[in-house]
Coordinates of C-alpha atoms in Angstrom, one line a residue:
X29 CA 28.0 8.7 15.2
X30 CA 30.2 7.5 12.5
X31 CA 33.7 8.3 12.2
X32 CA 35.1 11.7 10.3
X33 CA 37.0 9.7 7.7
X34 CA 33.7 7.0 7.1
X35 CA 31.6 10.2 6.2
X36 CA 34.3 11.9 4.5
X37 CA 34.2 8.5 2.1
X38 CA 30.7 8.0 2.2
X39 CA 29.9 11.7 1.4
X40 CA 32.3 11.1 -1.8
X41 CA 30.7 8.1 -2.5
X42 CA 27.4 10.0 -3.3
X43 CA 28.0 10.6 -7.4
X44 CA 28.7 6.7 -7.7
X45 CA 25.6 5.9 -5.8
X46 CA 23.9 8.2 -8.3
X47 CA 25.0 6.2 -11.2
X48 CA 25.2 2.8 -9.8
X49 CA 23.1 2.4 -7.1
X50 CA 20.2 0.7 -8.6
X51 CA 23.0 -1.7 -10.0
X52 CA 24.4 -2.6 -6.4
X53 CA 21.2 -3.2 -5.0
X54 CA 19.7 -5.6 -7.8
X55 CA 22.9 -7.5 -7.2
X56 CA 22.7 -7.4 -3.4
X57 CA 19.1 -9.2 -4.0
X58 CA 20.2 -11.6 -5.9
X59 CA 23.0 -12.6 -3.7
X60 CA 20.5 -12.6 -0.5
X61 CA 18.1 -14.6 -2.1
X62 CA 20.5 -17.1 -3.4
X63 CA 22.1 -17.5 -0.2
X64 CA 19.4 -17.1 2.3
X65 CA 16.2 -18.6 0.3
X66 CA 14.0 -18.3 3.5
X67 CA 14.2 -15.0 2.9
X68 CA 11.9 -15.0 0.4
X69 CA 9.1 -15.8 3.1
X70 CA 9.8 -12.5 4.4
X71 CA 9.9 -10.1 1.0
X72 CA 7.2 -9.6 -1.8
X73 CA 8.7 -11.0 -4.5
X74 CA 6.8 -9.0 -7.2
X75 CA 8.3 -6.1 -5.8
X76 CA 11.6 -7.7 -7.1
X77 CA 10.3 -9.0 -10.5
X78 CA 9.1 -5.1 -11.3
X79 CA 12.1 -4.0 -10.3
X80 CA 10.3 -1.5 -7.5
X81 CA 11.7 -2.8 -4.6
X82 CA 15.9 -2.4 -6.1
X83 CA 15.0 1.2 -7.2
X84 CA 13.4 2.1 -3.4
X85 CA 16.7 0.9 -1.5
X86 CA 19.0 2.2 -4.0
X87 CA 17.0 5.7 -3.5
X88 CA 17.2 4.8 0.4
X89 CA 20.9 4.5 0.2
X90 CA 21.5 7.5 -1.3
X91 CA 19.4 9.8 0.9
X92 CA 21.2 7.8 3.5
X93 CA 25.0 8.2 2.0
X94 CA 23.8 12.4 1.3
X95 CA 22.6 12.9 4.5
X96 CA 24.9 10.4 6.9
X97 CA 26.3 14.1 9.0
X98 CA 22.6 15.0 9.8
X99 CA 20.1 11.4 9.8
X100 CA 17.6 13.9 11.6
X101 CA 16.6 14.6 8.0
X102 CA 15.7 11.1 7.0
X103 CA 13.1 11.1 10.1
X104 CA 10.3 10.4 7.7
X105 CA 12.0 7.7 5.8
X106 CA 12.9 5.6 8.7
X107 CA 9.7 5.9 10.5
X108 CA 8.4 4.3 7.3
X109 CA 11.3 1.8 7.3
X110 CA 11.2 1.0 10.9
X111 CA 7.2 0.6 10.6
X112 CA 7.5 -1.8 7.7
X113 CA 10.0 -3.7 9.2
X114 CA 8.2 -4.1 12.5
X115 CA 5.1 -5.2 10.5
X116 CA 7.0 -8.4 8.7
X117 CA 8.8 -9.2 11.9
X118 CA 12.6 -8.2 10.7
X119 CA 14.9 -9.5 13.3
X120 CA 18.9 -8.2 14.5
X121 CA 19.9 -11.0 12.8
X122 CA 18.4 -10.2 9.3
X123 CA 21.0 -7.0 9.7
X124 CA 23.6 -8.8 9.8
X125 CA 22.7 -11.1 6.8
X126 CA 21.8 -8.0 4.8
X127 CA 25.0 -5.8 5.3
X128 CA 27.3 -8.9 4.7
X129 CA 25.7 -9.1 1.3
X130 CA 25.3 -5.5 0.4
X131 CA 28.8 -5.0 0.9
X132 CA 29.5 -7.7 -1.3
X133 CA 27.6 -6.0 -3.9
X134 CA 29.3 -2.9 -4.3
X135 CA 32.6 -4.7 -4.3
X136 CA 31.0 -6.5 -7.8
X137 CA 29.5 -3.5 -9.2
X138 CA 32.4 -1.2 -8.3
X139 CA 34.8 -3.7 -9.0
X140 CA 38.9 -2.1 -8.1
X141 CA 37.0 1.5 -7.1
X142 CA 35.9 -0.5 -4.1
X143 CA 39.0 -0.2 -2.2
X144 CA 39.3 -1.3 1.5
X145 CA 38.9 2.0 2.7
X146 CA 35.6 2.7 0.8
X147 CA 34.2 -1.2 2.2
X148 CA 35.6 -0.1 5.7
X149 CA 33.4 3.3 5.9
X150 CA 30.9 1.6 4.4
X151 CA 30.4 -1.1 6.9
X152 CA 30.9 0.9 9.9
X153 CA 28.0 3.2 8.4
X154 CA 25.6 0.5 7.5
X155 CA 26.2 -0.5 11.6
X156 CA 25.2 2.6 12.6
X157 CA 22.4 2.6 10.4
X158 CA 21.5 -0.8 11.4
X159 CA 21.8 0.3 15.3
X160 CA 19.4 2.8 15.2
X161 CA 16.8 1.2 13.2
X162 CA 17.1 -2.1 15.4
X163 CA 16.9 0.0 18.6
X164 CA 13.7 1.9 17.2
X165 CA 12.3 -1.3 16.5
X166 CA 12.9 -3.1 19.7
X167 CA 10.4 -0.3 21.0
X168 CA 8.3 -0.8 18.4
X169 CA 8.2 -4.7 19.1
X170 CA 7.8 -4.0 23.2
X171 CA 5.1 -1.6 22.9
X172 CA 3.1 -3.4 20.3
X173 CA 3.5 -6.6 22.9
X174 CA 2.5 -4.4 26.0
X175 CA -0.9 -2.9 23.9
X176 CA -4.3 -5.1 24.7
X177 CA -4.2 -8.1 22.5
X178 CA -0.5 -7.5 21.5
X179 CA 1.9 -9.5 20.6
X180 CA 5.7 -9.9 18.7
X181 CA 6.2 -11.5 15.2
X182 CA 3.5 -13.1 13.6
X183 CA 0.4 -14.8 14.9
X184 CA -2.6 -17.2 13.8
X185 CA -5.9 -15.9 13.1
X186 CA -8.9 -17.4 11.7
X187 CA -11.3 -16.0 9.0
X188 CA -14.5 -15.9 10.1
X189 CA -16.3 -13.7 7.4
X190 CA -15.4 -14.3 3.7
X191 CA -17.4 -10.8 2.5
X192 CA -17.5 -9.7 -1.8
X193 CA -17.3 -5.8 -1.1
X194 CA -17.7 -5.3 -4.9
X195 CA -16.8 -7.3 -8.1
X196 CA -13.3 -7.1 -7.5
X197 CA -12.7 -6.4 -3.6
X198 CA -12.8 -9.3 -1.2
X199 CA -12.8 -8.5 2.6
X200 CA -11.5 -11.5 5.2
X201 CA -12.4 -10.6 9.1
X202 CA -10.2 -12.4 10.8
X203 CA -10.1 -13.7 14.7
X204 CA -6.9 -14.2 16.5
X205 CA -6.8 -18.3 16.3
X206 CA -6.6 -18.6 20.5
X207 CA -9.6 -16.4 20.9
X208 CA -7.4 -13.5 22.7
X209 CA -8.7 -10.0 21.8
X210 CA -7.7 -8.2 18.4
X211 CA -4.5 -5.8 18.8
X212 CA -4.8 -2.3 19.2
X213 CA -4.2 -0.5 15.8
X214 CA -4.6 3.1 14.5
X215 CA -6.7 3.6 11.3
X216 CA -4.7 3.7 8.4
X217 CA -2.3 0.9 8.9
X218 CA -1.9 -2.1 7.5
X219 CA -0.7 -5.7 8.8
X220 CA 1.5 -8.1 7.0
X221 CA -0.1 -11.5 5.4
X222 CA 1.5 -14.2 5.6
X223 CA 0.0 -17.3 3.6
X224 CA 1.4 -20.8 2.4
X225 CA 0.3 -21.4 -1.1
X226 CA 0.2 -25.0 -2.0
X227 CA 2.9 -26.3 -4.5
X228 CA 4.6 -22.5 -3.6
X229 CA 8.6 -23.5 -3.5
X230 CA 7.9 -20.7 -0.3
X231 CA 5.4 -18.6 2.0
X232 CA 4.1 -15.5 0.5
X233 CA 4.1 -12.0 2.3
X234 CA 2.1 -9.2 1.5
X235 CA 0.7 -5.8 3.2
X236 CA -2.9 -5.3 3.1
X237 CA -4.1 -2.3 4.6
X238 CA -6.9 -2.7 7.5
X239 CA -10.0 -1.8 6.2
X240 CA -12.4 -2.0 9.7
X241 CA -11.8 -0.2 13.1
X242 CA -11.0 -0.4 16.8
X243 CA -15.1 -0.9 17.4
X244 CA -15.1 -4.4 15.5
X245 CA -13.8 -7.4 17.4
X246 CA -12.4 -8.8 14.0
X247 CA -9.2 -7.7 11.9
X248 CA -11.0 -6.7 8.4
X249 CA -8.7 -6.9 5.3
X250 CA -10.0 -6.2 2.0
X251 CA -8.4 -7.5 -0.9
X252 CA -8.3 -6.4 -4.6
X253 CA -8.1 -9.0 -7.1
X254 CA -4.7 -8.4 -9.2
X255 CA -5.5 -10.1 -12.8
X256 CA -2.9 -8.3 -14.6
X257 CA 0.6 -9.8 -15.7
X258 CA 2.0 -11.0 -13.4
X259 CA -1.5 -12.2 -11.7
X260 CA -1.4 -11.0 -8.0
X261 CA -0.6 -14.7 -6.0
X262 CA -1.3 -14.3 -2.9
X263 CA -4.5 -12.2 -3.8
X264 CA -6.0 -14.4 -5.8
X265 CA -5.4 -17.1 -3.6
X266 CA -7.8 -15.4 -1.1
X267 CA -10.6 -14.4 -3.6
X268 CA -10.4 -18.4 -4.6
X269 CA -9.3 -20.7 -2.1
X270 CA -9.5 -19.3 1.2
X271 CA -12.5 -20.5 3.1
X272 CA -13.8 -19.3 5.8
X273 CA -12.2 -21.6 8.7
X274 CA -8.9 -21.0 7.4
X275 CA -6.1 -19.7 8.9
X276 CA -3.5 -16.8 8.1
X277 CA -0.2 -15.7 9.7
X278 CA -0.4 -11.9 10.6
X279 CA 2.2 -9.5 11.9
X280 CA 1.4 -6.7 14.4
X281 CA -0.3 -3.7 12.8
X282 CA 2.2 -1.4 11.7
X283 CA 2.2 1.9 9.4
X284 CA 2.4 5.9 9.9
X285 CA -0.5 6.9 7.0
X286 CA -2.5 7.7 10.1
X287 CA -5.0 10.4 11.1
X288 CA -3.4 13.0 12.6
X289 CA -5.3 15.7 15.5
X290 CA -6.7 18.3 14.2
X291 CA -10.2 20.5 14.6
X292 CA -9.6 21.5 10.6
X293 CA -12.0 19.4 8.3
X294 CA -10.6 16.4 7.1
X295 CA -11.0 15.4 3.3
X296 CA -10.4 11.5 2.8
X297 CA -9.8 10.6 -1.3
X298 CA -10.1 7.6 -2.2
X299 CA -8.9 6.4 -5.7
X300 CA -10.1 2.1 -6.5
X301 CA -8.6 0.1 -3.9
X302 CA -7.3 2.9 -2.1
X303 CA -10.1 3.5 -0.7
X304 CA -9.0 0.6 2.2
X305 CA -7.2 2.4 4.8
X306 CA -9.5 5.5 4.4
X307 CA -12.3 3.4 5.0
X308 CA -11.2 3.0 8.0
X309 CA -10.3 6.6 8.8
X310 CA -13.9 7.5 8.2
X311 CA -15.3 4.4 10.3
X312 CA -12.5 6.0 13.2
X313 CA -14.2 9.4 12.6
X314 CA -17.8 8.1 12.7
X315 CA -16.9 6.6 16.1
X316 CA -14.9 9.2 17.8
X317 CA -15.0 12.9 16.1
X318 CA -16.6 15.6 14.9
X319 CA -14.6 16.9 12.4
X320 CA -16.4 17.8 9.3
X321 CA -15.6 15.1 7.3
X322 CA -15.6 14.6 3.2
X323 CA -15.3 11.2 1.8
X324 CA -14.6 11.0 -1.8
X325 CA -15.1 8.5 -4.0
X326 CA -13.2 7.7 -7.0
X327 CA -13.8 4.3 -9.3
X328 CA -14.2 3.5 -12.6
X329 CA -17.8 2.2 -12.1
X330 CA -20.2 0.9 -9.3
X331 CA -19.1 -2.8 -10.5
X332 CA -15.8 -1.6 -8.5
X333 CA -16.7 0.7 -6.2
X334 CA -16.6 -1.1 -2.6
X335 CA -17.6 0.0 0.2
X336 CA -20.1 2.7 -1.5
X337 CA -23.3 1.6 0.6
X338 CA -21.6 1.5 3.9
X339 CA -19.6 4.6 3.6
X340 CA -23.2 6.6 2.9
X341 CA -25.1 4.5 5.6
X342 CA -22.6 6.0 8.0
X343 CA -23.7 9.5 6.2
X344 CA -26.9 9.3 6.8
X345 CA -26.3 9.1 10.6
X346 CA -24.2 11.8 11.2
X347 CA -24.5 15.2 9.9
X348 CA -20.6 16.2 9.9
X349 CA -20.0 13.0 7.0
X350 CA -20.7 13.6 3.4
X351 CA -20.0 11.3 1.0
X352 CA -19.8 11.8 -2.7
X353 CA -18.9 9.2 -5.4
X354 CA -17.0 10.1 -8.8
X355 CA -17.0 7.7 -11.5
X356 CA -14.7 8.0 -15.1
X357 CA -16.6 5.5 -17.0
X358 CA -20.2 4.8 -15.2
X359 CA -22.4 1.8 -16.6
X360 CA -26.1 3.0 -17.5
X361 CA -27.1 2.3 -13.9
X362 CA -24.8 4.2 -12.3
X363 CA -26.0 7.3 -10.4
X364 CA -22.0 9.0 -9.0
X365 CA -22.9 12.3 -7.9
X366 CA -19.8 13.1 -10.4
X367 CA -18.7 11.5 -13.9
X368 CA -14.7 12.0 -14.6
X369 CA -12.3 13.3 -12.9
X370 CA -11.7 15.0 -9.7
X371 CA -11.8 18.5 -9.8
X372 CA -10.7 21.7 -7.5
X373 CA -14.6 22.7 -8.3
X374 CA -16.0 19.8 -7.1
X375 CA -14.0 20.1 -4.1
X376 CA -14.9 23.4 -3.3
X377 CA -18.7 22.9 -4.1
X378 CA -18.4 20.2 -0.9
X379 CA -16.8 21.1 1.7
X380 CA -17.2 24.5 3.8
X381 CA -12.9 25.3 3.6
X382 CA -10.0 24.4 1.7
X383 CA -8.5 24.7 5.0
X384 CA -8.0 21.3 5.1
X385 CA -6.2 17.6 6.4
X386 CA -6.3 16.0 3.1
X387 CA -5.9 11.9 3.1
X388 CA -5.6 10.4 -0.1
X389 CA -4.5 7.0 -1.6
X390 CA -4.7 5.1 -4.5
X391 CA -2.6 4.5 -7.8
X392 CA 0.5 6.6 -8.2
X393 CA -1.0 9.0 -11.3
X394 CA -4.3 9.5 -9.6
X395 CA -2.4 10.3 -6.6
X396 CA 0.0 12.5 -8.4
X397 CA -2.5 14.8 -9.6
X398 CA -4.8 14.6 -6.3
X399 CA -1.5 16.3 -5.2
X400 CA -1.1 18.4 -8.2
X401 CA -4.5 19.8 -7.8
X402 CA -4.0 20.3 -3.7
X403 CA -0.8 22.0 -4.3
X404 CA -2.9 24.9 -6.8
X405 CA -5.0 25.2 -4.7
X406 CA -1.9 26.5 -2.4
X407 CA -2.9 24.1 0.6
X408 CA 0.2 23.2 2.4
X409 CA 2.6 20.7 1.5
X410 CA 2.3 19.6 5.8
X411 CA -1.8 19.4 5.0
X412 CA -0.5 16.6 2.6
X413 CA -0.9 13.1 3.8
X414 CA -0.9 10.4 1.2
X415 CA -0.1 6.2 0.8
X416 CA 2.0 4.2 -1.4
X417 CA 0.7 0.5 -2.0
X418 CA 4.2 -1.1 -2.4
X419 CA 7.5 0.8 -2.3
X420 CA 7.5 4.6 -1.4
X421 CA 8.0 6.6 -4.3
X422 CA 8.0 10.4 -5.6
X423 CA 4.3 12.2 -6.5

């Protein structure tokens, strides 16, 4: 526990935060990436260029700085943390590179309010932050080596399937590289992908959730095609060049967006690419429950919707699975059981309680008024379970 007069400071240091945090953490960035450029390998870049990735660890150090008296509070945020970390391979050492360079950023925002005292408290709180989170993920790291076909940090695997899903969804099974089994993974989670790009000044890392389940004896990622500006890199380097016979770097399964016990009915909704770790949710609960189980399907289309024939194949051999697809803007040979939006009504009309586990995942405004709509409904907040694809934010 940190000392009374560091969380005396850090306490007080909660307005500044509020006003400068986002400031001292695009700094900090900047500063680790100058001076530690291998770095890069280990962070999304995009996340930087948008500008999500400063805002989600200035928000992260607040919470941190309000709460530092009672951390029990934050138990959410650093199971998330800790998970993410564990999934890129963040070592003790990375701690020590990051808290030498975030204290250098609040001296440069904060300029002569940065007095010794204030850098003192600071540092002795970011070690006790860094403690526990390196101690949670050492157990992370162990167990995830002790599991059938574990293993710590990254390893090679092999695509052996190069599968189009739908006109923008790519899924890549892959095969540990030495032929050992797969690694033990809960649906829902994801796995970290590393790739080296040629002509790339580094190696790219991104997340990609696992779309496949225990059953398979191949890691299935499925990959949506990111055209906007900036064009996703590393995504559309798998939908062009990789091959099957290639090889990939990937980091032990990691991730808490997972299916939780429960006899309720469980209602999976799925918004575009989202629908890729709820896939495999419902593959899980084909395999191994008998929940009553409501899959539904938002796209835009059936250009986009992936996974559409499989999903109702799955259906059709199990009484306790429905499926139902929604489409906003359906081509002429479309048949969604649904055009538009979701609604409360068509919720209602399908599924035998509101009494529900509710999974959803997808963008961050069709997520925000899946939520919405849950929350008029008056299910409970704890009956809540959803995904960010990047950087947790607010709904």
């Amino acid at each position: 526990m940190a000392s009374a007069k560091t969380i005396e400071i850090v306490k007080a240091t909660v307005p500044v935060l509020a006003v400068h945090g986002e400031a001292i953490t695009k700094t900090f960035y900047q500063l680790l990436f100058e001076r530690n450029p291998s770095l890069k390998n280990v962070f999304n870049m995009t996340h930087q260029v948008h500008g999500t990735q400063p805002r989600a660890l200035a928000n992260a150090v607040y919470a941190y700085a309000a709460n530092i008296e009672n951390p029990a509070v934050l138990a959410k945020a650093i199971t998330q943390i800790t998970q993410k970390h564990t999934s890129l391979s963040v070592t003790p050492e990375m701690y020590n590179i990051v808290g030498t360079n975030l204290l250098e950023a609040i001296k440069i925002v904060l300029g002569d309010a940065a007095t010794d005292d204030i850098i003192n408290a600071w540092a002795e709180a970011y070690q006790e932050l860094a403690n526990l989170l390196i101690g949670i993920e050492e157990n992370i790291y162990q167990e995830a080596e002790k599991a059938e076909g574990g293993y710590r940090g990254q390893k090679s695997y092999t695509i052996v399937k190069k599968e189009e899903d739908s006109s923008i969804i790519t899924s890549f099974y892959l095969k540990p590289s030495d032929n050992t089994a797969i690694p033990t993974f809960k649906a829902g989670q994801y796995v970290a992908v590393n790739v080296s790009i040629p002509r790339a000044e580094h190696t790219h890392t991104r997340n990609y959730s696992l779309s496949g389940c225990t059953t398979q004896n191949t890691l299935r990622i499925s990959v949506k095609k990111e055209t906007g500006n900036p064009a996703g890199v590393v995504s559309n380097y798998l939908h062009e060049k990789a091959q099957v016979g290639d090889t990939i770097n990937l980091g032990i399964p990691a991730g808490e967006f997972v299916l939780e016990p429960t006899q309720k009915p469980i209602v999976l909704i799925a918004g575009g690419v989202g629908i890729t770790p709820l896939m495999s949710m419902y593959m899980h609960l084909f395999h191994h429950a008998e929940n009553e189980v409501l899959f539904i399907q938002c796209a835009k289309n059936g250009a986009v919707h992936a996974f559409d024939q499989r999903s109702r194949q799955l259906a059709d051999k199990k009484k306790s699975l429905k499926v139902i697809s929604i489409y906003d803007e359906p081509s002429a040979t479309d048949q969604p059981n649904y055009q538009g939006l979701l609604t409360s009504e068509i919720l209602e009309a399908n599924i035998s309680s509101l009494d529900a586990e509710y999974y959803f995942c997808g963008p961050v405004p069709f997520m925000k008024q899946v939520k919405q709509m849950l929350l008029a409904l008056e299910i409970p907040e704890g009956q809540l379970h959803y995904e960010f694809f990047g950087p947790s934010g607010d709904l």
